[in-house]
C-alpha cells in the first residue's frame, strides 16, 4: 500500500496575511469585528466600551493586558486580530524637539508597493501638535507643494489615520504611566503631550471625507482618545462643496489654504481655484457652522517672494476677510529640491505682517519648525523619496537627527 506523505506548502506560497488590527477602529467597526468572532449582539456594546478604554485611554498593545476581558475572549481576539500600529520606517528628532516619522502601511488592493506617509509632532511649552496625513500623495497639484508632485496613491483608512495618533503617543510616552522618551526635555509641561491635531500632513482631507470624519470621531470620543474638537483643525485647499458638510458632520476647527487674493494667481498656485474660485470659497467660510470670535477660521498664506507678498496683496487680504471671524497664518515658504519659488525676505514678511497686524490679527507669522529634518509644511515627500530601501533598514534613531 502506498504511503501518503504530507506535502509541504509550495515555496511560492505567500506568507500569511498579517492579522487585521483593531487599533484605530471606530466603535461601529469594533462591534463588527466582535461579531466576526461570535460575540453575541447584546454583549457587543459593553465589549466595545472595554476595548476602546484599553486601546484609547490606556494605550495597551496586547490583548493580555485587558484584564477585565475574560481569558477566553482575549484569546479569541488574539487569534483573529492584532493591536498593531502603522510600521515605523524611521524616526527623526530635530534640535528643536520636532519629531518626524516615516510610516509604512500594509499593501492593499492594487498597491504595487507598501505605501508610505509622514507624521510630524511639534512640541511647545504649553501644547503639543500632531500633524497627520489623510492620503498617500494628493490629487491636487499646488505649484509650491512637494506632496502635490506625487500622484495620489490611495486614501487612508480611518484606522490608519487614528494609527498615526496612537503611534505618536507610543513614541513620546503619552499614555498614563508610560516612560517618557530618552530626550524628553522639549516636551510640553502638561499631562497630555499631544493636545492638538492638525490635518496638515500629506493629502487633501476633504477628498477622503468619510474616512477622515470617522477617524476624528475616534479622536474626539470622550471615553477614548478624548481630544477636544476645538483642538482639531482640518486644513483644506478649498473643496467648497464639502466645507459646510464637514462643519455639520465633524465640527472641528477649519483652516483654509488661501495663498492668493486674486483668482488669476490662485488658479496657478492652488489649481482647485479654477473649480471653486475665491468668492465661492469665502462664502462657504462665512457659512461655516459655529463660527464665533472664539472659534475662528485660520487662513493660511504662504509667503512667496515677488509672487503674492506685496503690501497691496496684504491690504487686499485684510479686505477680503472682513466680516469673517478669522486668524491669519503667514507661512514662510519651505523650499524643496526642484521647487521654483523663493521664500519672501524676512523684512518683507514683517512688512506684510504689519499690515495684517494693524487690521487686528495678532501674531500672524508661523515659526518654521523642524527644518533640519525637512518636517515643515509642504516638504512631506522629499525625505521619503530620498531614503533608499537599503537605508530604511536602519534602526530607529531615538536620539538626535
Ligand atoms: N491639502 C491640505 C492640507 C495639507 S497641506 C491643504 O492644502 O490645505 C498643509 C499646508 O501646508 C497648506 O496650507 C499648504 O498650502 C501648505 N504648504 C504646502 N507646501 C508648502 C511649502 N512648500 N511651504 C509652506 N507651506 C506649504
Ligand atoms: Fe495637496 Fe494640500 Fe499640497 Fe495642495 S497644498 S498639493 S492640496 S497637499
Coordinates of N, CA, C and O and ligand atoms in Angstrom, one line a residue, residues 135 137-149 201-205 235-237 257 259 269-271 378, ligand 2:
X135 N -4.0 61.2 3.2 CA -3.9 60.4 1.9 C -2.5 60.1 1.7 O -1.6 60.8 2.2
X137 N 0.0 60.7 -0.9 CA 0.1 61.6 -2.1 C -1.1 62.5 -2.1 O -1.8 62.7 -1.1
X138 N -1.4 63.2 -3.2 CA -2.5 64.1 -3.3 C -2.9 64.2 -4.8 O -2.1 64.2 -5.7
X139 N -4.2 64.4 -5.1 CA -4.6 64.5 -6.5 C -4.5 65.9 -7.0 O -4.5 66.2 -8.2
X140 N -4.3 66.9 -6.0 CA -4.2 68.3 -6.4 C -2.7 68.6 -6.6 O -1.9 67.8 -6.2
X141 N -2.5 69.6 -7.4 CA -1.0 69.9 -7.6 C -0.7 71.3 -7.4 O -0.5 72.1 -8.4
X142 N -0.8 71.8 -6.2 CA -0.5 73.2 -5.8 C 1.0 73.3 -6.2 O 1.8 72.5 -5.9
X143 N 1.3 74.5 -6.9 CA 2.6 74.6 -7.5 C 3.8 74.7 -6.5 O 4.9 74.5 -6.9
X144 N 3.5 75.1 -5.3 CA 4.6 75.3 -4.3 C 4.7 74.1 -3.3 O 5.5 74.2 -2.4
X145 N 3.9 73.0 -3.5 CA 3.8 72.0 -2.5 C 4.5 70.7 -3.1 O 4.2 70.2 -4.2
X146 N 5.4 70.1 -2.3 CA 6.1 68.9 -2.7 C 5.2 67.7 -2.8 O 5.3 66.9 -3.7
X147 N 4.2 67.6 -1.8 CA 3.3 66.5 -1.9 C 2.5 66.5 -3.2 O 2.2 65.4 -3.8
X148 N 2.2 67.7 -3.7 CA 1.5 67.8 -4.9 C 2.2 67.3 -6.2 O 1.6 67.1 -7.2
X149 N 3.5 67.0 -6.1 CA 4.2 66.5 -7.2 C 4.1 64.9 -7.2 O 4.5 64.3 -8.1
X201 N -0.9 67.2 7.1 CA 0.2 66.4 6.5 C -0.1 66.2 5.0 O -0.5 67.1 4.3
X202 N 0.2 65.0 4.6 CA 0.0 64.7 3.2 C -1.5 64.5 2.8 O -2.2 63.9 3.6
X203 N -1.9 65.1 1.7 CA -3.2 64.8 1.2 C -4.2 65.9 1.4 O -4.0 66.8 2.2
X204 N -5.3 65.8 0.7 CA -6.4 66.8 0.8 C -7.5 66.1 1.6 O -8.2 65.2 1.1
X205 N -7.7 66.4 2.9 CA -8.6 65.6 3.8 C -10.0 65.6 3.3 O -10.7 64.6 3.5
X235 N -7.3 71.2 7.5 CA -6.8 72.2 6.5 C -7.2 71.8 5.1 O -7.0 70.6 4.8
X236 N -7.9 72.7 4.4 CA -8.3 72.3 3.0 C -7.8 73.4 2.0 O -7.7 74.6 2.4
X237 N -7.5 72.9 0.8 CA -7.1 73.8 -0.3 C -8.4 74.5 -0.8 O -8.2 75.4 -1.6
X257 N -6.3 77.0 3.0 CA -5.1 77.4 2.3 C -5.4 78.4 1.2 O -5.7 78.1 0.1
X259 N -3.5 81.6 0.2 CA -2.3 81.8 -0.5 C -2.3 82.9 -1.6 O -1.2 83.2 -2.1
X269 N -1.4 78.9 -8.3 CA -0.8 78.4 -7.1 C -1.6 77.2 -6.5 O -1.1 76.2 -6.1
X270 N -2.9 77.4 -6.5 CA -3.8 76.3 -5.9 C -4.9 76.0 -7.0 O -6.0 76.6 -7.0
X271 N -4.5 75.1 -7.9 CA -5.4 75.0 -9.1 C -6.8 74.6 -8.9 O -7.7 74.8 -9.7
X378 N 4.6 71.2 3.6 CA 4.8 71.1 2.1 C 6.1 70.3 1.8 O 6.4 70.2 0.6
Ligands
LIG2 FE1 -2.4 68.7 -2.0 FE2 -2.5 70.5 0.0 FE3 -0.2 70.0 -1.3 FE4 -2.2 71.3 -2.5 S1 -1.1 72.0 -0.7 S2 -1.0 69.6 -3.4 S3 -4.0 70.2 -1.7 S4 -1.3 68.6 0.0

